[in-house]
Coordinates of C-alpha atoms in Angstrom, one line a residue:
X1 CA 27.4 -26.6 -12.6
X2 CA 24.0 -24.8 -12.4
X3 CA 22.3 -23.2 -15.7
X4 CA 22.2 -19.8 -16.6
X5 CA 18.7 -18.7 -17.2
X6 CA 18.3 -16.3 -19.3
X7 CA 15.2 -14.7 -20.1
X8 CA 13.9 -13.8 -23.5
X9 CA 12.5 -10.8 -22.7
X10 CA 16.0 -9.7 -20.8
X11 CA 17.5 -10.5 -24.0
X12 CA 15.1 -8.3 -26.1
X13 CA 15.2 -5.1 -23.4
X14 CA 19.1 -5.7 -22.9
X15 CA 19.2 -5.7 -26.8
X16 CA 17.6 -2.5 -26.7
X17 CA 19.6 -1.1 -24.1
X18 CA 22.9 -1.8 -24.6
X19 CA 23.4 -2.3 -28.6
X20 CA 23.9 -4.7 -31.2
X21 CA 26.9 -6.1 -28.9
X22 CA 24.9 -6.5 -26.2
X23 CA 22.6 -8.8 -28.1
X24 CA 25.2 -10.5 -29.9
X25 CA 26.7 -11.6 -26.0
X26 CA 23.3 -12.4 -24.5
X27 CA 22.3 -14.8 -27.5
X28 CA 25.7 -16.1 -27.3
X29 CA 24.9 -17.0 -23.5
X30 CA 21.1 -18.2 -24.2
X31 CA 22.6 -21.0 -26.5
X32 CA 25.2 -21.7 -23.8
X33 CA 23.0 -22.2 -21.5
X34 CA 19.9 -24.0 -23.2
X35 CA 22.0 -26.8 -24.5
X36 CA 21.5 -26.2 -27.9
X37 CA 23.0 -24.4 -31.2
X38 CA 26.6 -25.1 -30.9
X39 CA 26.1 -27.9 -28.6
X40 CA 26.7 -31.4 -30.4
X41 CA 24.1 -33.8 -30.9
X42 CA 23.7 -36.5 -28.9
X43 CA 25.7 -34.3 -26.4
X44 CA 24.5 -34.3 -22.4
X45 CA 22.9 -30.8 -21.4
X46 CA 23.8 -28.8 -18.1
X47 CA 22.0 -29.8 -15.3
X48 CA 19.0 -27.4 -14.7
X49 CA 19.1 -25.1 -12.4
X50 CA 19.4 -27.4 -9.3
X51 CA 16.0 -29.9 -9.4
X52 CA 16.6 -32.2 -12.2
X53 CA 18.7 -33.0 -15.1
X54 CA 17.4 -31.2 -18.0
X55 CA 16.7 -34.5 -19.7
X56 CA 16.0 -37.6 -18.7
X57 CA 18.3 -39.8 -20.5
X58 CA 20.6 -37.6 -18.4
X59 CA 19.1 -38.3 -15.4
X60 CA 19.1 -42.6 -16.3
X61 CA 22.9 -42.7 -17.0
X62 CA 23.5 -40.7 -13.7
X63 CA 21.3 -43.6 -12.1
X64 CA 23.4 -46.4 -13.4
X65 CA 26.5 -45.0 -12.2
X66 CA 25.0 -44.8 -8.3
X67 CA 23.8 -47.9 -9.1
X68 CA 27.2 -49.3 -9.8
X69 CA 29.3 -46.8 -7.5
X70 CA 26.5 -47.8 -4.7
X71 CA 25.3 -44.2 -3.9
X72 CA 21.8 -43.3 -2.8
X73 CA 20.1 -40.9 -1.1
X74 CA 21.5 -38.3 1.3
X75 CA 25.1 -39.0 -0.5
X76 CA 27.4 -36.6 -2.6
X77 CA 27.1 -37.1 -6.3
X78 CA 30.5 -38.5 -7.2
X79 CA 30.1 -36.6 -10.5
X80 CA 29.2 -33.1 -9.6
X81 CA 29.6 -33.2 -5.7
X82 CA 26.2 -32.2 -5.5
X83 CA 23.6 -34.0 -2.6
X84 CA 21.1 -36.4 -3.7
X85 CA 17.8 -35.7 -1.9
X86 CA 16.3 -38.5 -3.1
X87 CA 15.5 -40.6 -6.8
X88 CA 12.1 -40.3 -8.7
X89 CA 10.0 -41.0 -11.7
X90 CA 9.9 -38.2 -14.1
X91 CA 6.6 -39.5 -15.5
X92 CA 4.9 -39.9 -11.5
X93 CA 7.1 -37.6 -9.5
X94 CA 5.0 -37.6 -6.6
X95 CA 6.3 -40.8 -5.4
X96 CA 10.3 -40.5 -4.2
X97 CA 12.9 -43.8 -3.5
X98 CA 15.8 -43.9 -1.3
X99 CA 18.0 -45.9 -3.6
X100 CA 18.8 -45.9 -7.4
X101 CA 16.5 -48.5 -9.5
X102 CA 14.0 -49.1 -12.0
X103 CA 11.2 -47.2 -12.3
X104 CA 7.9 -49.7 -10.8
X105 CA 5.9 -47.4 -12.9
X106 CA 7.4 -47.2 -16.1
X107 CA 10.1 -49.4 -18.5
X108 CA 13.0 -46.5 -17.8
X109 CA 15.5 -45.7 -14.6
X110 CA 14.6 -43.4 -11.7
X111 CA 16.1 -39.7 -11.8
X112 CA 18.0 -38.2 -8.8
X113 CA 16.5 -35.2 -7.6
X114 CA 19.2 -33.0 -5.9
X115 CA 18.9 -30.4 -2.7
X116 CA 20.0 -27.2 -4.2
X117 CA 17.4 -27.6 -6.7
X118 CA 15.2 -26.7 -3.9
X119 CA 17.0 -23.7 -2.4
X120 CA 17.4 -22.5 -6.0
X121 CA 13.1 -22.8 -7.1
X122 CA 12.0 -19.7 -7.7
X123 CA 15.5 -18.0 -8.5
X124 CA 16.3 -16.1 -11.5
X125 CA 20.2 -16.5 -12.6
X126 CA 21.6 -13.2 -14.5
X127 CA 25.7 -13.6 -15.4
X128 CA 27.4 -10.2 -14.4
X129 CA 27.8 -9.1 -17.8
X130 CA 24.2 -9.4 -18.8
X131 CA 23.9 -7.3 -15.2
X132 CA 26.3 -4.5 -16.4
X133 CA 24.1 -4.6 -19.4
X134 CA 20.7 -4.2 -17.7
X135 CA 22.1 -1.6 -15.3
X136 CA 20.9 -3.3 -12.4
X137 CA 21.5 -1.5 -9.1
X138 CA 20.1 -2.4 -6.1
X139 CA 19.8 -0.9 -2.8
X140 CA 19.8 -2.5 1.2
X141 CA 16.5 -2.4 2.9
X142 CA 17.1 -0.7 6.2
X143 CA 15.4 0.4 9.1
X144 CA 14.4 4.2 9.5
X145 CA 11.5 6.7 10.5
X146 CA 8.9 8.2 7.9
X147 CA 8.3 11.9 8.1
X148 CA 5.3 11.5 5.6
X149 CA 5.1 15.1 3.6
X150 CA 1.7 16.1 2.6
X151 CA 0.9 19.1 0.9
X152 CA -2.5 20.4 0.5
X153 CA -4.4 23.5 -0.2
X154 CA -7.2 25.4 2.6
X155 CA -8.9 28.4 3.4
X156 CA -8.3 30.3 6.7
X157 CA -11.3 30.5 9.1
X158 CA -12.1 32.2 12.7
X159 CA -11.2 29.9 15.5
X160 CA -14.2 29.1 17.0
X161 CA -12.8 28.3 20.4
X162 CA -11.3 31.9 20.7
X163 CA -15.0 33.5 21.1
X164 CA -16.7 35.8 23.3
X165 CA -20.3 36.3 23.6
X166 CA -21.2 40.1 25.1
X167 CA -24.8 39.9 27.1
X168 CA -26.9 42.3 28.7
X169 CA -26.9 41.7 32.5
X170 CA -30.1 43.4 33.8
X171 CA -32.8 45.4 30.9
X172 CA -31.8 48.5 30.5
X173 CA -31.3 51.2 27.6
X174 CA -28.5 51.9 24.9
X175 CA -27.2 55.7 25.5
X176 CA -24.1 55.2 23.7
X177 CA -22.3 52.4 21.4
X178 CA -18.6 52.9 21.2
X179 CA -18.1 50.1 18.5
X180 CA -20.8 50.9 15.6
X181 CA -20.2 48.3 13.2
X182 CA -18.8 44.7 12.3
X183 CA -15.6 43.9 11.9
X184 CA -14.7 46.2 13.5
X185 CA -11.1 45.1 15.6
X186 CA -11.1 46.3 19.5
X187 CA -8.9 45.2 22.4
X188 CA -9.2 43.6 25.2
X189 CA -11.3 46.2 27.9
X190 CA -12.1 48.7 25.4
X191 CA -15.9 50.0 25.9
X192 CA -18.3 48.9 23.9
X193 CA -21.8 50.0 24.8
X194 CA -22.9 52.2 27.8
X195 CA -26.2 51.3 29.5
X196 CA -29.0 53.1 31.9
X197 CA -30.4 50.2 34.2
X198 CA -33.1 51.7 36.3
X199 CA -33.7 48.4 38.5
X200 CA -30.4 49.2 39.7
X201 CA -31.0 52.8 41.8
X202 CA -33.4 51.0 43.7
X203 CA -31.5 48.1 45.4
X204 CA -28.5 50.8 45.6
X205 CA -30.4 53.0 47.7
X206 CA -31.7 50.0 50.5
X207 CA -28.3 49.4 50.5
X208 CA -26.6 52.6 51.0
X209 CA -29.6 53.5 53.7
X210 CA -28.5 50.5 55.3
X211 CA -25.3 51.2 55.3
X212 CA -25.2 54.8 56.5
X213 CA -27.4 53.4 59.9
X214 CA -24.1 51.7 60.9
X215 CA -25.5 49.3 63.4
X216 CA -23.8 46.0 63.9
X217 CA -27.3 44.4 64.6
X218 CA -27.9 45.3 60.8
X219 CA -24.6 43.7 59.0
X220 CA -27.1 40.8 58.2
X221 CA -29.5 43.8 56.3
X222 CA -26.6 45.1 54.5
X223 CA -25.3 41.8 53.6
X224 CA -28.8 41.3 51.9
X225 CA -28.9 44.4 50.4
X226 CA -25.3 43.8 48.4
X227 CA -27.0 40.5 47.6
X228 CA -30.0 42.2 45.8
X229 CA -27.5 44.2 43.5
X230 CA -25.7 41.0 42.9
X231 CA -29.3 39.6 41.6
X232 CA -30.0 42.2 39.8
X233 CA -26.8 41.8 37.5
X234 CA -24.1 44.4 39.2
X235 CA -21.0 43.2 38.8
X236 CA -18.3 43.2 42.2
X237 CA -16.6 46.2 41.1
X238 CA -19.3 48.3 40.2
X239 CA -20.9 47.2 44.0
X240 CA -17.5 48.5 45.2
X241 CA -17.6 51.6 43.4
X242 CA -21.1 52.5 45.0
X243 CA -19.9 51.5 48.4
X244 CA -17.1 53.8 48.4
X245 CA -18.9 56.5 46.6
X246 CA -22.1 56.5 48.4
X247 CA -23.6 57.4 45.2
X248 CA -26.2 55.7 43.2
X249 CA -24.6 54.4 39.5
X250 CA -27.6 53.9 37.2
X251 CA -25.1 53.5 34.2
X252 CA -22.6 51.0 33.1
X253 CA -20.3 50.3 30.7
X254 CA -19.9 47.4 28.9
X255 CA -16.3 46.5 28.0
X256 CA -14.5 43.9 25.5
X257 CA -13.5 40.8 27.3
X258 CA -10.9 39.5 25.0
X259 CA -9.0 41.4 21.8
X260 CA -10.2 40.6 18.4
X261 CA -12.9 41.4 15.9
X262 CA -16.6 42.4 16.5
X263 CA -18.3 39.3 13.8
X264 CA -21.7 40.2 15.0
X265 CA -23.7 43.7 16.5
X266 CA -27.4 43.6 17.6
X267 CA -27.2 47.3 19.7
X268 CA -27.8 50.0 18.7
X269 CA -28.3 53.9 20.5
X270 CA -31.8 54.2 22.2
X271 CA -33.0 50.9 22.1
X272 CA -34.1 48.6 24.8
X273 CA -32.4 45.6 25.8
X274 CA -33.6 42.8 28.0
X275 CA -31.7 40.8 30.5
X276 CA -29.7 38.0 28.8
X277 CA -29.7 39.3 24.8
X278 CA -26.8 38.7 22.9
X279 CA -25.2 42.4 22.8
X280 CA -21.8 41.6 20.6
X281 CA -19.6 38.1 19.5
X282 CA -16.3 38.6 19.3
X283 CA -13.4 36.2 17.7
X284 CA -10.1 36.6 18.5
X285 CA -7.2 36.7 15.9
X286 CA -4.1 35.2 17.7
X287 CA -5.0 31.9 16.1
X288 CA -6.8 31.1 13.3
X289 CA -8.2 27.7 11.7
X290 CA -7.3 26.4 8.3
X291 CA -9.5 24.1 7.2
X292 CA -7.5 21.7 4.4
X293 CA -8.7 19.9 1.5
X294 CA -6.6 16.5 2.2
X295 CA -7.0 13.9 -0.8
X296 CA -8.7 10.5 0.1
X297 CA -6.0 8.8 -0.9
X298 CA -3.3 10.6 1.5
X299 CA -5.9 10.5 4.6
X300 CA -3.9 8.1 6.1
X301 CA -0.7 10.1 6.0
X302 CA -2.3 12.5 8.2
X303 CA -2.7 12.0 11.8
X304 CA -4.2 14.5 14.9
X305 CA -1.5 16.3 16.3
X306 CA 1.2 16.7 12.9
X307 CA 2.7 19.8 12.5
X308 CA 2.2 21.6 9.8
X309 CA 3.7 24.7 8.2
X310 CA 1.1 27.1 6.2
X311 CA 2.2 30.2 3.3
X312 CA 0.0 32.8 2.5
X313 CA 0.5 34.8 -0.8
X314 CA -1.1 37.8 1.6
X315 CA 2.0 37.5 3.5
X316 CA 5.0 36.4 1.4
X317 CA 7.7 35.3 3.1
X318 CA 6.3 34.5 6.0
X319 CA 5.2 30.7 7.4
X320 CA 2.8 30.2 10.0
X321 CA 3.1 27.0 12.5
X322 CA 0.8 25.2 13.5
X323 CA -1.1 21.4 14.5
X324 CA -3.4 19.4 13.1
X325 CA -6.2 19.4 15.6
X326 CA -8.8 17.3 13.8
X327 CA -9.7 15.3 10.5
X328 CA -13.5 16.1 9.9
X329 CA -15.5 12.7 8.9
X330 CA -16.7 14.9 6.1
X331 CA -16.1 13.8 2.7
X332 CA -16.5 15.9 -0.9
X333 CA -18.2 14.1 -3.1
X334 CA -17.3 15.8 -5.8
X335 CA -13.5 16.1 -5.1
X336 CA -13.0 12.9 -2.8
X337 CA -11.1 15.2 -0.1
X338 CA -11.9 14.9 3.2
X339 CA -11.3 18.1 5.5
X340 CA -8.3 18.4 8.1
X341 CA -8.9 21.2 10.6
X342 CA -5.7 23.2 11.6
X343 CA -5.0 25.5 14.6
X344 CA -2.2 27.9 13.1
X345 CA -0.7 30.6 14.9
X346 CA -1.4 34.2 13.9
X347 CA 1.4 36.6 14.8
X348 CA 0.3 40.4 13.9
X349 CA -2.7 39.4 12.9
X350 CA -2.3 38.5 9.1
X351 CA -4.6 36.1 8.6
X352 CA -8.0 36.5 8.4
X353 CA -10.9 34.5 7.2
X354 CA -11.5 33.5 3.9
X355 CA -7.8 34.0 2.7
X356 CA -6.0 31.0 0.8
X357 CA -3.0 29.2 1.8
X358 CA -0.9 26.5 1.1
X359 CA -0.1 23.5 3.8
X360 CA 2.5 21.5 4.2
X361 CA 1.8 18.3 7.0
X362 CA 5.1 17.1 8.5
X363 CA 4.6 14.1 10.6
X364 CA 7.6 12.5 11.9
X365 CA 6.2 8.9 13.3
X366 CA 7.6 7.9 16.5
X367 CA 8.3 3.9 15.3
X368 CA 10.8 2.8 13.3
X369 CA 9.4 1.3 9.6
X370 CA 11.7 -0.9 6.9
X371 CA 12.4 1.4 4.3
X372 CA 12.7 1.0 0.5
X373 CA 13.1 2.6 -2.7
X374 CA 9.9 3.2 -3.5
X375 CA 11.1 2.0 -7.3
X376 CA 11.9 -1.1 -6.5
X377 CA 8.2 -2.0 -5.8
X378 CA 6.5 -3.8 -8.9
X379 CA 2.5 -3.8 -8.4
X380 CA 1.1 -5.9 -10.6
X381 CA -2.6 -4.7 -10.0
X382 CA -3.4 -7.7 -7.1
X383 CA 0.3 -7.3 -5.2
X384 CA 3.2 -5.4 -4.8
X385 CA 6.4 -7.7 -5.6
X386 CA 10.0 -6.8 -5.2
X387 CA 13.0 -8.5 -6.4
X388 CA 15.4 -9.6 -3.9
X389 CA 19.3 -9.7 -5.1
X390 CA 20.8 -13.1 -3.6
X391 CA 24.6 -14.1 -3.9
X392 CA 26.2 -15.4 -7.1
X393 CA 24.1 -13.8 -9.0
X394 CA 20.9 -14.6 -8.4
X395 CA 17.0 -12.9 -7.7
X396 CA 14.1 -14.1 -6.5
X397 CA 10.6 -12.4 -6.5
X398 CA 9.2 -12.0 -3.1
X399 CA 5.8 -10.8 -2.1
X400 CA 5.0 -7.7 0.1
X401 CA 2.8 -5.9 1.7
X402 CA 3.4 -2.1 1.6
X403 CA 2.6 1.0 3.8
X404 CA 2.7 4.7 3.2
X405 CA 5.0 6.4 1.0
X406 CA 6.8 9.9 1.1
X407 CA 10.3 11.1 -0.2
X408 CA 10.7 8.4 -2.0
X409 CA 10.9 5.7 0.6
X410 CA 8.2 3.0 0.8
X411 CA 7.5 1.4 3.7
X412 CA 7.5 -2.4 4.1
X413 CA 5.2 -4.2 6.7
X414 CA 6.0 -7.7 5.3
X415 CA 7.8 -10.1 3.2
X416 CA 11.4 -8.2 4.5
X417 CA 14.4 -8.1 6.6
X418 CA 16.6 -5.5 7.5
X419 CA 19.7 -6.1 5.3
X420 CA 18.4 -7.3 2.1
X421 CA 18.9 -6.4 -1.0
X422 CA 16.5 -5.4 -3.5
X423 CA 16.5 -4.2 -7.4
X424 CA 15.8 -0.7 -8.3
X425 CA 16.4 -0.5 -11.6
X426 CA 15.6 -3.4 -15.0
X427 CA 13.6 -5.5 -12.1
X428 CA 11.3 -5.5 -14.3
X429 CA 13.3 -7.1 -17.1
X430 CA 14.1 -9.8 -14.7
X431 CA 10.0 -10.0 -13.2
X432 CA 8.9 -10.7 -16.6
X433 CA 9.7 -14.7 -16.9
X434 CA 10.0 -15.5 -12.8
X435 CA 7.6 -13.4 -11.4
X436 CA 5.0 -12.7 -13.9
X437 CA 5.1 -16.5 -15.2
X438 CA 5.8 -19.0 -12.8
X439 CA 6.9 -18.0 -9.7
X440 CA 3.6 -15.6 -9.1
X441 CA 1.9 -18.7 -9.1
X442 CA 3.4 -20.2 -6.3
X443 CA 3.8 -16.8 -5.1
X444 CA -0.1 -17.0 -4.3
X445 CA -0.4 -20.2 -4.2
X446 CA -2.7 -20.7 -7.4
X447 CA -2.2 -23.3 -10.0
X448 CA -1.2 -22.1 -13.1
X449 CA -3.4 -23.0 -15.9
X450 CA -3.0 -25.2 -18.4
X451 CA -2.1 -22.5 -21.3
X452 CA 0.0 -20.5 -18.8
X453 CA 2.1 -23.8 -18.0
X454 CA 2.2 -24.6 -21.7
X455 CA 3.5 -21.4 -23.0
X456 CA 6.3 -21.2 -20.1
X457 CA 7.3 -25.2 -20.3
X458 CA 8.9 -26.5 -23.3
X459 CA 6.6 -28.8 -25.7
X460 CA 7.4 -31.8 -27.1
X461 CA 5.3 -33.6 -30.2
X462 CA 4.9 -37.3 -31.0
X463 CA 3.0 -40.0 -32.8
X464 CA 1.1 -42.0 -30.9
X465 CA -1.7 -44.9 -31.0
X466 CA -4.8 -44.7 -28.1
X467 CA -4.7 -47.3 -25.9
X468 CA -7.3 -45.8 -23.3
X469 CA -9.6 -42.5 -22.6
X470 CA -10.6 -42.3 -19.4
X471 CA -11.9 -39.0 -17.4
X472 CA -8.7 -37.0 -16.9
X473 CA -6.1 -38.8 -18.3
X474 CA -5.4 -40.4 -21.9
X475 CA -3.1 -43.9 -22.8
X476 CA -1.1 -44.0 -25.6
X477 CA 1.3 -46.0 -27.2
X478 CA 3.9 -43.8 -28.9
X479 CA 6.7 -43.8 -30.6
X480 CA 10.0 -42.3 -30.0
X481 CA 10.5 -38.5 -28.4
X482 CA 13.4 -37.3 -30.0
X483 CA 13.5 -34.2 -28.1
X484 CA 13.4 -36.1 -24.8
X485 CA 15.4 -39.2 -26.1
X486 CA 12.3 -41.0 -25.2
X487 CA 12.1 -44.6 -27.1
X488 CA 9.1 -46.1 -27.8
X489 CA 6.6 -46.7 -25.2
X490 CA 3.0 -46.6 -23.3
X491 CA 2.4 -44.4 -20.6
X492 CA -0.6 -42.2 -19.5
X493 CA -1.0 -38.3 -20.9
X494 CA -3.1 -35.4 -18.8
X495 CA -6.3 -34.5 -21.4
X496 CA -5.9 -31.4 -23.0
X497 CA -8.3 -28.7 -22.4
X498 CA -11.5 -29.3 -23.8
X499 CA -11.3 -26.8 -26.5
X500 CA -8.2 -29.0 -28.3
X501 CA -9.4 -32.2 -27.7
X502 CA -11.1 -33.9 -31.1
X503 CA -14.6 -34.7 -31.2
X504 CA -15.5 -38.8 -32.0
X505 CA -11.9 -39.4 -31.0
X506 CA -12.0 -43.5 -29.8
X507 CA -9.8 -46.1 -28.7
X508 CA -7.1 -47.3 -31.8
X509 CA -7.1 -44.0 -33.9
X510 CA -4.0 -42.9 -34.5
X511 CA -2.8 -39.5 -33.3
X512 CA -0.3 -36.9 -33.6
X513 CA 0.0 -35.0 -30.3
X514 CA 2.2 -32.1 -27.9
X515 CA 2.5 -32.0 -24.7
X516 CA 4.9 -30.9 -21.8
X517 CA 6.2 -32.1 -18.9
X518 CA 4.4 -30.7 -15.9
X519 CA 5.6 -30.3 -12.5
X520 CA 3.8 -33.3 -10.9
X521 CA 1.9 -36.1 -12.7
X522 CA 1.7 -37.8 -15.9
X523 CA 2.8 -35.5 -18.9
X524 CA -0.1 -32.4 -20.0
X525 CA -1.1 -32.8 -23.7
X526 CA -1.7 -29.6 -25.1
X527 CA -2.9 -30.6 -28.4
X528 CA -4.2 -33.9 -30.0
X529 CA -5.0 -34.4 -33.5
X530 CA -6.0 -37.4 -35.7
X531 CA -2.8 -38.7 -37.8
X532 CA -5.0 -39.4 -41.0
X533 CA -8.4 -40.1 -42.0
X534 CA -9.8 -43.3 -43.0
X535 CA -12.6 -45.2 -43.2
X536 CA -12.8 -47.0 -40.1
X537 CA -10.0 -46.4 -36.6
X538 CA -8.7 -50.0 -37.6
X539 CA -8.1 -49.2 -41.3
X540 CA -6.4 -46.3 -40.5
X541 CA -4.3 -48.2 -38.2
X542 CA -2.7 -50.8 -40.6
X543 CA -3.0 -48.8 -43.4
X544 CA -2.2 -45.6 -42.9
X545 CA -3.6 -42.8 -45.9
X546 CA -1.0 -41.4 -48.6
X547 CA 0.8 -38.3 -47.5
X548 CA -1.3 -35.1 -48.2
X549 CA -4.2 -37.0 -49.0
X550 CA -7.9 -37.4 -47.1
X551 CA -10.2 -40.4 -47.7

């Protein structure tokens, strides 16, 4: 049978939860399951929870009984029908034996060590009743596409790639402007400016004297002569118009090349203009740019070429489409945003610069992602850590590493497969003695230190005589270990941490001391004090001081 664990702080949260009941059924369990309160004395404890039996008096009478039944390792445990992986030491458990015998190390039996106590390391055990409790629900990973959803605020600005400069061809004189001021919207070939360009009447008369001598040995003339008024900065029509007119145009009018908004004027009526000055830049409305404020922290949700739907309280009611064309490698210092320029279509002309509106970035990603509840993710600061629901009522804490999140969902680039289980709700409850205590540790692979270990493991106190103090480790003779069913004996101790360990402490004092058992090597002391004081280590042995009293 494997043991229950049940946490102390799942008892205290479930307490809380659920009621005095609740309490009353979860201590009832804990004393169940920890061998002790209504247990009789003397009586074996459950095995734990696959490795071991909890004590190892438990663990020697299973060893005589292989011993006499002739079972070793790799065989089913006549007893529990469990499979032996192989027999060690408690007190050197680095060092595993095939077959059931006495220890070579120390005056006691070896220990079978079985295989689910492998499988099970790391697992959390949680009855169904203490689940109904908790309210634990849990929810299947699957496998799904993100649309991450990111909304941000911006300001509306001309589209800079929708612009029109308006240049004088030739120098010439303003007669008349038709457009007098900025901002002013025009159309697509409306006038703008009309212009006298005396260098023109001259290369239009050689050319129209030319061509009224109609002499086929003077095409070649004529063709230079329409090549002059293209150098001088006629257009094709308006050489057309004086061909078929036969009149010299001095004047020409200057006409919008694309719809939009005059945003800057440098004409005006009676002034002289030279060939190539800037006459009039015009920006067109049909799109516009929005130029988002996207938090630092969300940059990554946000990728060249989203869609994105944009309201205006200017035009209630209405949404305006559009793509992401570009994020700016521009940060605010102030606001840590980084700017996301947006091409937005502009239907009637609503928008205009400067005007606010609200963005909304929908980016549905091509390649599938494993999906969570984005609840069932524990960070701890260092990690993220989710607990995994097993059969028969088990969890185990397992390690991830996490994407982008949006609706809820998380996404999961390791530590998951599709299918699994995983606790949304009281994980924490359950996290707080596997995860947080010993499993995080092998989690990352870190030892856990020596206070960690000793205020997860249980402790055990003796009496004991120093044999030996060498650099790490500590010999003592010492009595019996009730709490282990330990008899009398001399074995080697792990040195405490420098902080508990006596000064002037030497070889014969007597010694009351704690420890507990650790996972591999001799036992950790966690605390060593002297038994009495006396005038000399060897006095003290043989006779010890009255109770309560100091020499």
């Amino acid at each position: 049978m494997k043991k229950k664990i049940v946490i102390p702080a799942v008892i205290a949260a479930a307490a809380i939860a659920a009621g005095g009941y609740a309490a009353f059924e979860l201590g009832k369990q804990q004393a169940a399951s920890s061998g002790t309160g209504s247990q009789p004395a003397g009586a074996a404890a459950p095995a734990a929870q696959g490795a071991v039996p909890q004590n190892i008096a438990e663990g020697e009478e299973a060893t005589r009984r292989h011993i006499a039944a002739g079972v070793k390792a790799g065989d089913m445990d006549p007893a529990n029908g469990r499979k032996i992986l192989y027999y060690h030491d408690p007190m050197v458990p680095g060092n595993k034996f095939d077959k059931p015998a006495k220890s070579p190390f120390m005056d006691m039996m070896l220990v079978p060590v079985y295989a689910d106590g492998d499988s099970d390391q790391g697992k959390v055990t949680v009855s169904p009743r203490i689940q109904q409790n908790l309210g634990v629900r849990t929810a299947v990973v699957i496998e799904g596409k993100l649309m991450p959803q990111v909304a941000t605020v911006g300001s509306i600005a001309f589209n800079e790639r929708d612009q029109a400069i308006v240049q004088a061809r030739a120098t010439g004189y303003v007669e008349r402007l038709h457009v007098r001021a900025t901002l002013d919207r025009v159309g697509k070939g409306q006038p703008l400016v009309d212009l006298y360009v005396p260098d023109w009447v001259a290369a239009q008369e050689e050319f129209l004297s030319l061509k009224r001598m109609e002499g086929s040995d003077l095409a070649d003339l004529v063709d230079g002569a329409r090549q002059r008024m293209r150098q001088a900065g006629m257009s094709e029509d308006q050489i057309r118009l004086v061909e078929r007119t036969g009149r010299t145009q001095a004047r020409t009018t200057i006409v919008a090349p694309i719809g939009g908004v005059v945003v800057e004027l440098s004409a005006r009526e009676g002034m002289t203009v030279m060939a190539g000055a800037p006459l009039f830049r015009i920006n067109g409305l049909s799109t516009v740019w929005a130029n988002a404020e996207v938090p630092e922290s969300q940059a990554a949700l946000v990728r060249p070429g989203a869609m994105v739907r944009a309201q205006s309280p200017a035009a209630p009611g209405v949404s305006f489409e559009g793509r992401v064309q570009a994020i700016l490698p521009d940060v605010n210092a102030a606001t840590r945003t980084l700017k996301a320029r947006l091409e937005l279509a502009n239907p009637g002309a609503r928008l205009v610069p400067g005007m606010f509106v609200s963005m909304q970035f929908m980016d549905m990603r091509a390649e599938s992602a494993l999906l969570i509840p984005t609840e069932a993710v524990i960070q701890t600061g260092r990690r993220a850590v989710v607990m995994v629901a097993e059969d028969n009522g088990k969890f185990r804490p397992v390690d991830v590493q996490i994407g982008i999140e949006t609706g809820g969902q998380t996404e999961i680039k390791r530590g998951l497969q599709a299918g699994q289980k995983v606790v949304v709700s009281s994980q924490f409850l359950i996290d707080s003695e596997a995860s947080l205590k010993g499993v995080e540790a092998r989690l990352n692979n870190e030892p856990a230190s020596v206070a960690a270990a000793a205020a997860a493991a249980p402790r055990h106190e003796g009496e004991a005589k120093i044999e030996a103090i060498g650099k790490d480790t500590m010999t003592l003779s010492h009595g019996p270990i009730p709490s282990l069913k330990w008899g009398p004996m001399t074995m080697d101790f792990k040195l405490p941490p420098p902080n508990q360990l006596p000064r002037n402490l030497q070889t014969g004092d007597r010694i009351t001391f704690e420890f507990y058992m650790g996972k591999e090597g001799p036992p950790q002391l966690t605390r060593v004090s002297p038994a009495a004081a006396g005038p000399s280590p060897q006095a003290a042995a043989s006779a010890p001081a009255p109770q309560g009293a100091k020499q």
